[in-house]
Amino acid sequence: MPDENKPDVARWVDEGARAIGLTIAPEYRANVIVNVERSLAIVQPLLSVELDDDLTPLPVYRP
Amino acid sequence: MSDPLSKAATAADIARAVAGGAVKAGDVVDAALKRIAAAEPTVNAFTDIVAERATKRAAEIDAGKVKGPLAGVPFAVKNLFDIEGLPTRAGSKINNDGPKARRDGALVRRLEEAGAILVGGLNMGEYAYDFTGENAHYGPSRNPHDPTRMTGGSSGGSGAAVAAGEVPLALGSDTNGSIRVPSSLCGLFGLKPTYGRLSRAGSFPFVDAFDHLGPLARSAEDLALSFDAMQGWDPEDPVCTDRDIEPTVPTLHDGIDGLKIAIAGDYFARGGEPECFEAVATVAGALGATRTIVLPNAAAARAAAYVITAMEGGQLHLPRLRTRPQDFDPDTRERLMAGNLLPGSWYVKAQRFRRQYRAEVLKLFDEVDIVLAPATPCSAPRLGQVMMTIGGAELPVRANFGLFTQPISFIGLPVVAVPTRKPGAMPIGVQVIARPYGETAALRVAAFLEKQGICVSTPA
């Protein structure tokens, strides 16, 4: 039974690539999907961290 | 002290011999060029050799026109450093079609001002998005200790050239571990300085948030000598620090008295093969370190480093992915494409988390001066190996070889990778991590371990 919470990564790749004007040749597509799926797995420890609202990124830009 | 014309000679050996008149810089360069010619068919470390330039420079040194702490020392640089008159390949075919550099990168100039002699550009993983040292365009760099195995990357040629004894000193870059990983796999000392400590001007970028440059060598003294020669503010790199130069050579042999040294536990004590933890235990034992500390949320730090890398690196290369996708290394292309498709909220959260993690880790350095951690989860995999078994789990090599290095470079801490090697085994390194701008302490520890015979680097 499909997991309704699991994103459709193939569609994500196709639509995301279209949105940024990146043509992904058919022979590259499967591996791009694998890499997005891998990123989705690796990012989980970060997504599970809760951050305070006042925690802004460290700036490196110096006007 | 080794024969300054032999492959075992360190940069310090050569500099002392040249300064004392025991050997000519020209003879040192000739010997290095001969070693390179002999070793290249096996190790494939170099993509460019600048023999004419090196010979001319050596003649200037022998004529007394250039003096300095590294006078007569041959060195080479990862080919993402600009070398005047050559395209800056950055491991790619695409950049090799681009314009030739009009002048040397900042660190090449600084080493040459100290008397060192550039002999060439070194192989690397394409656009530095690599932990293996493999390259579809130029062939893999091969580990001199076993040419069927990886050097590690992305500064693979830098690791191979120094481990093979072609040159005593090489420069690499380290965004997520690309100095520390080849140092570990090739049995070298490697220094990833504090973020912003050394100028990155005149080098091809990968991930601005994490890009560092630094040396690989066969002794702690060579790291210190070269690091000191390269320090100093550079207005051409916006993140380069304007702190005063802090020389590391004068205190290098001060020993470890007064340094509080701990072992990184939890995240850094799992997810690797036993050999990496044995290496940490060996080093910790020699240092008398028994305390274990926990870097909080290291898994999230690794995840954040991964996301920032994928997204910054992907975005940097988007124009080329649109126009010349067929000219990328297949092992790089689809990862860079994927990086362009990740949600922006991940990136922003990763940057916000970076601030929290930095604060938490810096608090630990109120209590300790040095933290020890594995450099790589295992010793060198075989060339072409895609998956590896770590702690019983099958994982992709490319995505996971930086498990222990990424949470450290994520917040820019200085690290010296020190080599260990058991008889009959391949080398494996340990990270000696210090607080920001604490290179002096990390190098003192490395020099101590070297003097004790615990961490020794010998050319293959």
XYZ file of C-alpha atoms in Angstrom:
523
model
C 0.000 0.000 0.000
C 1.518 3.365 -0.971
C 2.577 5.708 1.852
C 0.540 8.878 1.358
C 3.103 10.944 3.258
C 5.981 9.865 1.052
C 6.664 12.399 -1.682
C 6.523 11.381 -5.317
C 10.200 12.069 -5.983
C 9.996 11.323 -9.709
C 7.318 13.963 -10.124
C 9.248 16.329 -7.834
C 12.305 15.961 -10.083
C 10.353 16.431 -13.296
C 8.408 19.474 -12.116
C 11.333 21.036 -10.271
C 13.573 20.720 -13.299
C 10.870 22.271 -15.454
C 10.494 25.157 -12.989
C 14.194 26.070 -13.151
C 14.617 25.416 -16.858
C 16.886 22.402 -16.462
C 16.511 19.717 -19.084
C 17.310 16.306 -17.621
C 18.017 13.797 -20.368
C 16.198 10.468 -19.975
C 19.472 8.642 -19.360
C 20.271 10.925 -16.376
C 16.779 11.036 -14.849
C 16.836 7.821 -12.804
C 20.058 8.771 -11.056
C 18.835 12.303 -10.326
C 15.811 10.724 -8.649
C 18.094 8.410 -6.648
C 20.111 11.422 -5.484
C 17.055 13.413 -4.434
C 15.792 10.356 -2.529
C 19.198 10.022 -0.887
C 19.144 13.704 0.101
C 15.657 13.265 1.511
C 16.952 10.472 3.746
C 20.121 12.286 4.793
C 18.362 15.565 5.663
C 16.026 13.983 8.240
C 18.241 14.617 11.324
C 18.294 18.310 10.380
C 14.550 18.505 9.791
C 13.882 16.971 13.194
C 15.781 19.716 15.034
C 13.625 22.498 16.487
C 15.075 25.993 16.263
C 14.132 29.103 18.232
C 12.582 31.902 16.194
C 15.423 34.267 17.023
C 18.040 31.945 15.591
C 19.054 33.730 12.408
C 21.765 32.491 10.058
C 25.303 33.666 10.676
C 25.944 36.455 8.206
C 29.191 36.626 6.299
C 28.137 39.547 4.129
C 29.818 42.751 5.271
C 28.457 45.907 3.672
C 67.320 14.059 8.186
C 66.771 12.366 4.830
C 68.880 12.825 1.714
C 67.389 16.032 0.231
C 67.343 14.441 -3.212
C 65.436 11.335 -2.072
C 61.701 10.765 -2.058
C 61.778 10.535 1.731
C 63.012 14.122 2.091
C 60.599 16.459 3.802
C 60.207 20.100 2.843
C 62.151 21.038 5.982
C 64.984 18.646 5.055
C 65.237 20.219 1.606
C 64.976 23.807 2.828
C 67.749 23.232 5.382
C 69.982 21.545 2.813
C 69.470 24.288 0.225
C 69.943 27.072 2.787
C 73.113 25.410 4.067
C 74.525 24.980 0.594
C 74.533 21.175 0.833
C 72.445 20.873 -2.313
C 71.349 23.077 -5.216
C 67.666 23.890 -5.751
C 68.194 22.922 -9.382
C 69.243 19.422 -8.369
C 66.254 19.136 -6.032
C 63.871 20.076 -8.846
C 65.567 17.697 -11.295
C 65.257 14.856 -8.804
C 61.574 15.657 -8.226
C 60.843 15.755 -11.957
C 62.527 12.374 -12.390
C 60.504 10.877 -9.536
C 57.317 12.294 -11.055
C 58.142 10.760 -14.452
C 58.800 7.401 -12.821
C 55.734 7.350 -10.548
C 53.058 8.863 -12.782
C 52.214 5.742 -14.784
C 51.263 4.151 -11.458
C 49.727 6.935 -9.383
C 48.350 9.438 -11.947
C 48.670 12.339 -9.519
C 49.580 15.103 -11.981
C 47.534 16.661 -14.769
C 50.077 19.393 -15.552
C 53.819 19.576 -15.046
C 55.520 22.970 -15.304
C 59.096 21.743 -15.639
C 60.446 24.758 -17.491
C 59.014 27.193 -14.986
C 60.313 25.114 -12.062
C 63.808 24.856 -13.499
C 63.924 28.601 -14.108
C 62.748 29.305 -10.597
C 65.330 26.929 -9.129
C 68.061 28.789 -11.020
C 66.889 32.067 -9.452
C 67.105 30.501 -6.011
C 70.569 29.085 -6.698
C 71.606 32.553 -7.866
C 70.558 33.931 -4.489
C 67.693 36.010 -5.915
C 65.037 34.368 -3.739
C 65.419 33.391 -0.113
C 62.910 32.158 2.400
C 61.969 29.366 4.776
C 60.945 27.088 1.898
C 63.712 27.976 -0.562
C 64.199 25.110 -2.995
C 61.193 23.033 -1.900
C 59.202 21.580 -4.812
C 55.448 21.576 -4.398
C 52.330 20.988 -6.469
C 48.728 22.135 -6.232
C 45.308 20.614 -6.798
C 44.252 21.804 -10.223
C 41.578 24.115 -8.877
C 44.365 26.559 -7.960
C 45.149 29.064 -10.692
C 48.509 28.460 -12.355
C 49.531 31.273 -14.682
C 49.261 30.209 -18.320
C 47.104 27.116 -17.676
C 43.337 26.677 -17.587
C 42.099 26.017 -14.057
C 40.591 22.582 -14.650
C 39.031 21.992 -11.233
C 38.987 18.370 -12.322
C 36.638 19.123 -15.193
C 36.696 18.879 -18.955
C 34.543 22.015 -19.214
C 36.936 24.344 -17.382
C 39.841 22.913 -19.334
C 38.248 24.495 -22.416
C 38.158 27.844 -20.607
C 40.595 30.747 -20.409
C 44.122 30.353 -19.094
C 44.828 31.847 -15.682
C 46.542 35.219 -15.914
C 48.345 34.816 -12.618
C 48.916 32.240 -9.911
C 46.467 31.757 -7.047
C 47.226 33.629 -3.829
C 48.646 30.650 -1.932
C 50.854 29.615 -4.846
C 52.294 33.119 -4.834
C 52.814 33.062 -1.073
C 54.629 29.739 -1.136
C 56.816 30.923 -3.986
C 57.565 34.149 -2.121
C 58.855 31.858 0.652
C 61.126 30.162 -1.879
C 59.093 27.063 -2.758
C 59.011 25.937 -6.376
C 55.794 24.960 -8.149
C 56.218 21.858 -10.286
C 52.649 21.220 -11.419
C 48.894 20.863 -11.086
C 47.298 17.799 -9.528
C 44.409 15.515 -10.376
C 41.183 15.831 -8.390
C 37.565 14.762 -8.323
C 35.485 16.861 -10.669
C 34.624 20.275 -9.222
C 35.709 18.948 -5.796
C 32.367 17.154 -5.333
C 34.093 13.923 -4.448
C 35.562 11.763 -1.701
C 37.158 9.105 -3.946
C 39.891 10.703 -6.080
C 38.318 9.170 -9.172
C 37.825 11.215 -12.319
C 36.158 10.162 -15.579
C 38.136 12.675 -17.665
C 41.669 12.276 -16.375
C 41.555 8.840 -14.767
C 41.670 8.099 -11.044
C 44.549 9.098 -8.846
C 45.807 5.823 -7.360
C 46.901 5.191 -3.817
C 50.699 4.800 -3.791
C 50.453 2.340 -0.891
C 48.234 0.073 -3.038
C 47.477 1.315 -6.561
C 44.343 -0.826 -6.749
C 42.849 1.397 -4.070
C 41.467 4.937 -3.891
C 43.475 7.914 -2.749
C 40.350 9.521 -1.374
C 39.278 12.893 -2.620
C 38.661 15.271 -3.800
C 42.336 16.269 -3.370
C 43.315 12.822 -4.645
C 46.302 13.902 -6.712
C 47.590 15.898 -3.741
C 47.456 12.776 -1.583
C 49.044 10.573 -4.242
C 51.867 12.980 -5.116
C 53.018 13.372 -1.515
C 52.503 9.731 -0.521
C 54.464 8.581 -3.582
C 57.314 10.947 -2.676
C 56.987 12.856 -5.951
C 56.907 16.093 -3.963
C 57.139 16.679 -0.211
C 54.324 19.208 -0.144
C 51.017 19.707 -1.952
C 48.071 22.033 -1.565
C 44.499 20.833 -1.580
C 41.059 22.149 -0.803
C 38.653 20.895 1.832
C 34.941 21.692 1.703
C 33.632 18.629 3.505
C 36.816 16.617 4.060
C 38.797 16.810 0.823
C 42.157 17.346 2.553
C 41.439 15.100 5.539
C 40.063 12.143 3.553
C 43.053 11.722 1.188
C 45.402 12.378 4.103
C 43.745 9.502 5.930
C 43.737 7.097 2.999
C 47.279 7.961 1.838
C 48.884 8.089 5.288
C 49.725 11.797 5.380
C 49.582 14.797 7.648
C 46.982 17.251 6.363
C 45.910 20.646 7.657
C 42.449 22.049 7.130
C 42.850 25.465 8.728
C 40.160 27.564 10.349
C 37.576 28.806 7.836
C 38.836 32.111 6.463
C 42.382 31.657 7.776
C 44.017 31.181 4.359
C 43.085 33.111 1.247
C 41.073 31.306 -1.393
C 41.693 33.971 -4.032
C 42.654 32.489 -7.362
C 41.077 29.108 -6.759
C 37.945 27.659 -8.345
C 35.114 27.585 -5.769
C 32.744 24.806 -4.825
C 30.745 25.797 -1.726
C 31.635 29.248 -0.486
C 30.225 28.548 2.988
C 32.710 25.726 3.576
C 35.612 26.049 1.131
C 39.036 25.908 2.793
C 42.541 25.537 1.317
C 45.494 23.889 3.032
C 48.600 21.700 2.820
C 49.257 17.933 2.774
C 52.715 16.710 3.746
C 54.693 13.895 5.365
C 55.505 15.741 8.579
C 53.857 18.109 11.023
C 56.798 20.467 10.578
C 56.089 20.773 6.850
C 52.478 21.643 7.572
C 53.610 24.332 10.002
C 56.271 25.757 7.702
C 53.920 26.024 4.753
C 50.963 27.232 6.819
C 53.030 30.050 8.289
C 54.193 31.070 4.817
C 50.606 31.220 3.573
C 48.967 33.094 6.453
C 47.851 36.689 6.180
C 44.897 38.830 5.172
C 43.982 39.002 1.520
C 41.428 41.578 0.368
C 40.689 39.410 -2.671
C 38.971 36.750 -0.535
C 36.019 38.348 1.295
C 36.053 35.757 4.077
C 39.814 35.880 4.688
C 40.484 36.926 8.266
C 42.282 40.161 9.114
C 43.643 38.683 12.341
C 47.341 38.961 12.891
C 49.481 36.136 11.568
C 50.030 33.547 14.316
C 53.194 31.587 13.474
C 53.013 27.921 14.403
C 56.647 26.908 13.860
C 58.070 28.503 17.035
C 55.845 26.402 19.346
C 55.650 23.257 17.218
C 57.843 21.172 19.501
C 56.474 22.503 22.793
C 54.794 19.164 23.497
C 51.316 18.661 24.892
C 51.740 19.890 28.463
C 48.808 22.070 29.393
C 46.562 20.880 26.573
C 43.267 19.320 27.597
C 42.480 16.596 25.083
C 39.209 14.698 24.727
C 37.774 12.038 22.457
C 34.591 12.715 20.490
C 32.007 10.151 21.493
C 28.451 9.279 20.456
C 28.122 10.058 16.716
C 31.915 9.859 16.256
C 32.108 6.483 18.026
C 29.761 4.624 15.674
C 29.133 4.324 11.937
C 32.682 3.260 11.121
C 34.727 0.112 10.792
C 36.697 -0.994 13.892
C 39.971 0.196 12.341
C 38.950 3.863 12.498
C 38.079 3.650 16.190
C 41.254 1.692 16.910
C 43.226 4.522 15.284
C 41.544 7.065 17.563
C 42.217 4.849 20.576
C 45.895 4.543 19.644
C 46.310 8.297 19.315
C 44.292 8.987 22.462
C 46.411 6.493 24.375
C 49.632 8.175 23.293
C 48.230 11.527 24.379
C 46.886 10.232 27.686
C 43.397 11.336 26.677
C 40.634 9.481 28.480
C 37.781 11.963 28.621
C 34.946 11.577 26.129
C 32.805 14.520 25.065
C 29.753 14.718 22.862
C 29.367 17.199 20.037
C 25.608 17.720 20.264
C 23.511 17.143 17.151
C 26.465 16.013 15.016
C 24.132 13.983 12.792
C 22.110 17.102 12.070
C 25.355 18.992 11.403
C 26.373 16.397 8.864
C 22.911 16.602 7.282
C 23.092 20.394 7.138
C 26.554 20.313 5.583
C 25.290 17.840 3.005
C 22.307 20.019 2.092
C 24.274 23.288 1.888
C 26.891 21.555 -0.252
C 24.363 20.010 -2.622
C 22.468 23.274 -3.038
C 25.348 25.769 -3.255
C 27.384 23.444 -5.451
C 24.405 22.608 -7.627
C 23.462 26.237 -8.101
C 27.046 27.215 -8.968
C 27.058 24.737 -11.837
C 23.477 25.208 -13.075
C 24.483 27.177 -16.192
C 26.882 24.404 -17.230
C 24.347 21.688 -16.369
C 21.962 23.416 -18.781
C 24.417 23.853 -21.635
C 26.987 21.038 -21.368
C 25.535 18.207 -19.278
C 27.232 15.600 -21.460
C 30.653 17.011 -20.556
C 30.369 16.408 -16.805
C 31.778 13.396 -15.023
C 28.725 11.123 -14.695
C 29.472 10.691 -10.998
C 29.184 14.431 -10.463
C 26.485 15.467 -12.915
C 23.392 13.890 -11.439
C 24.304 14.880 -7.880
C 24.684 18.493 -8.989
C 21.393 18.310 -10.884
C 19.669 16.916 -7.794
C 21.142 19.695 -5.665
C 19.245 22.248 -7.752
C 15.955 20.578 -6.959
C 16.073 20.517 -3.153
C 13.698 22.790 -1.193
C 14.973 26.235 -0.240
C 13.608 25.766 3.271
C 16.200 23.016 3.834
C 18.982 25.413 2.959
C 17.741 28.188 5.227
C 17.204 25.791 8.108
C 20.694 24.362 7.613
C 22.181 27.856 7.817
C 20.148 28.737 10.902
C 21.100 25.453 12.555
C 24.733 26.186 11.805
C 24.613 29.074 14.239
C 23.145 26.928 17.013
C 25.606 24.085 16.467
C 28.558 26.473 16.377
C 27.533 27.949 19.745
C 27.095 24.508 21.301
C 30.430 23.188 20.046
C 32.343 26.332 21.004
C 31.013 25.888 24.550
C 32.821 22.527 24.647
C 36.069 24.317 23.892
C 35.695 26.186 27.203
C 36.577 22.829 28.772
C 38.977 21.228 26.288
C 41.621 22.369 23.819
C 41.662 19.420 21.441
C 39.074 16.882 20.329
C 40.004 13.607 18.618
C 37.752 11.927 16.045
C 38.117 9.450 13.194
C 38.990 11.006 9.833
C 37.319 8.373 7.667
C 34.986 5.480 8.454
C 37.466 2.983 6.970
C 40.787 2.793 5.109
C 41.049 3.059 1.315
C 38.280 1.315 -0.667
C 39.153 -0.345 -3.969
C 39.064 1.806 -7.104
C 35.630 1.711 -8.677
C 34.002 0.548 -5.461
C 30.527 2.098 -5.238
C 29.184 0.663 -2.006
C 30.922 -0.002 1.291
C 29.991 -1.917 4.394
C 30.106 0.222 7.501
C 29.052 -1.223 10.806
C 27.178 -3.958 8.928
C 25.228 -1.529 6.698
C 25.715 -1.176 2.934
C 26.226 2.505 2.100
C 27.282 4.441 -1.012
C 30.958 5.451 -0.754
C 30.543 8.900 -2.280
C 27.724 10.056 -0.032
C 29.176 8.686 3.188
C 32.939 8.993 3.242
C 32.669 12.388 4.904
C 30.544 11.253 7.833
C 33.191 12.276 10.374
C 34.699 15.253 8.567
C 31.530 17.111 7.579
C 30.303 18.035 11.086
C 33.690 19.706 11.721
C 34.223 21.739 8.542
C 30.529 22.717 8.776
C 31.572 25.243 11.451
C 35.073 25.891 10.159
C 37.138 24.384 12.988
C 40.855 23.820 12.299
C 41.906 20.184 12.010
C 45.170 18.352 11.527
C 44.665 14.873 10.080
C 47.383 12.601 11.486
C 48.299 9.218 10.005
C 48.276 5.831 11.707
C 49.129 2.495 10.185
C 49.237 -1.020 11.530
C 51.743 -3.471 10.033
C 50.351 -5.037 6.886
C 47.361 -2.706 6.782
C 46.516 0.409 4.801
C 46.892 3.780 6.565
C 43.995 5.493 8.307
C 43.907 8.948 9.852
C 42.634 10.666 12.964
C 41.298 14.210 13.189
C 43.005 16.457 15.747
C 40.434 19.228 16.092
C 41.017 22.584 17.790
C 38.946 25.668 18.558
C 38.788 28.383 15.853
C 42.275 29.780 15.117
C 43.796 27.019 17.249
C 46.077 25.638 14.542
C 49.063 26.057 16.872
C 47.642 23.582 19.399
C 46.582 21.032 16.768
C 50.017 21.150 15.126
C 51.755 20.761 18.514
C 49.742 17.585 19.092
C 50.605 16.293 15.600
C 54.316 16.996 16.143
C 54.202 15.248 19.527
C 52.567 12.154 18.020
C 55.147 12.132 15.258
C 58.014 12.405 17.728
C 56.573 9.521 19.752
C 56.481 7.383 16.600
C 52.695 7.008 16.818
C 51.954 8.989 13.656
C 54.577 8.534 10.978
C 54.281 9.146 7.264
C 56.643 7.350 4.933
C 56.446 7.475 1.150
C 55.374 4.327 -0.666
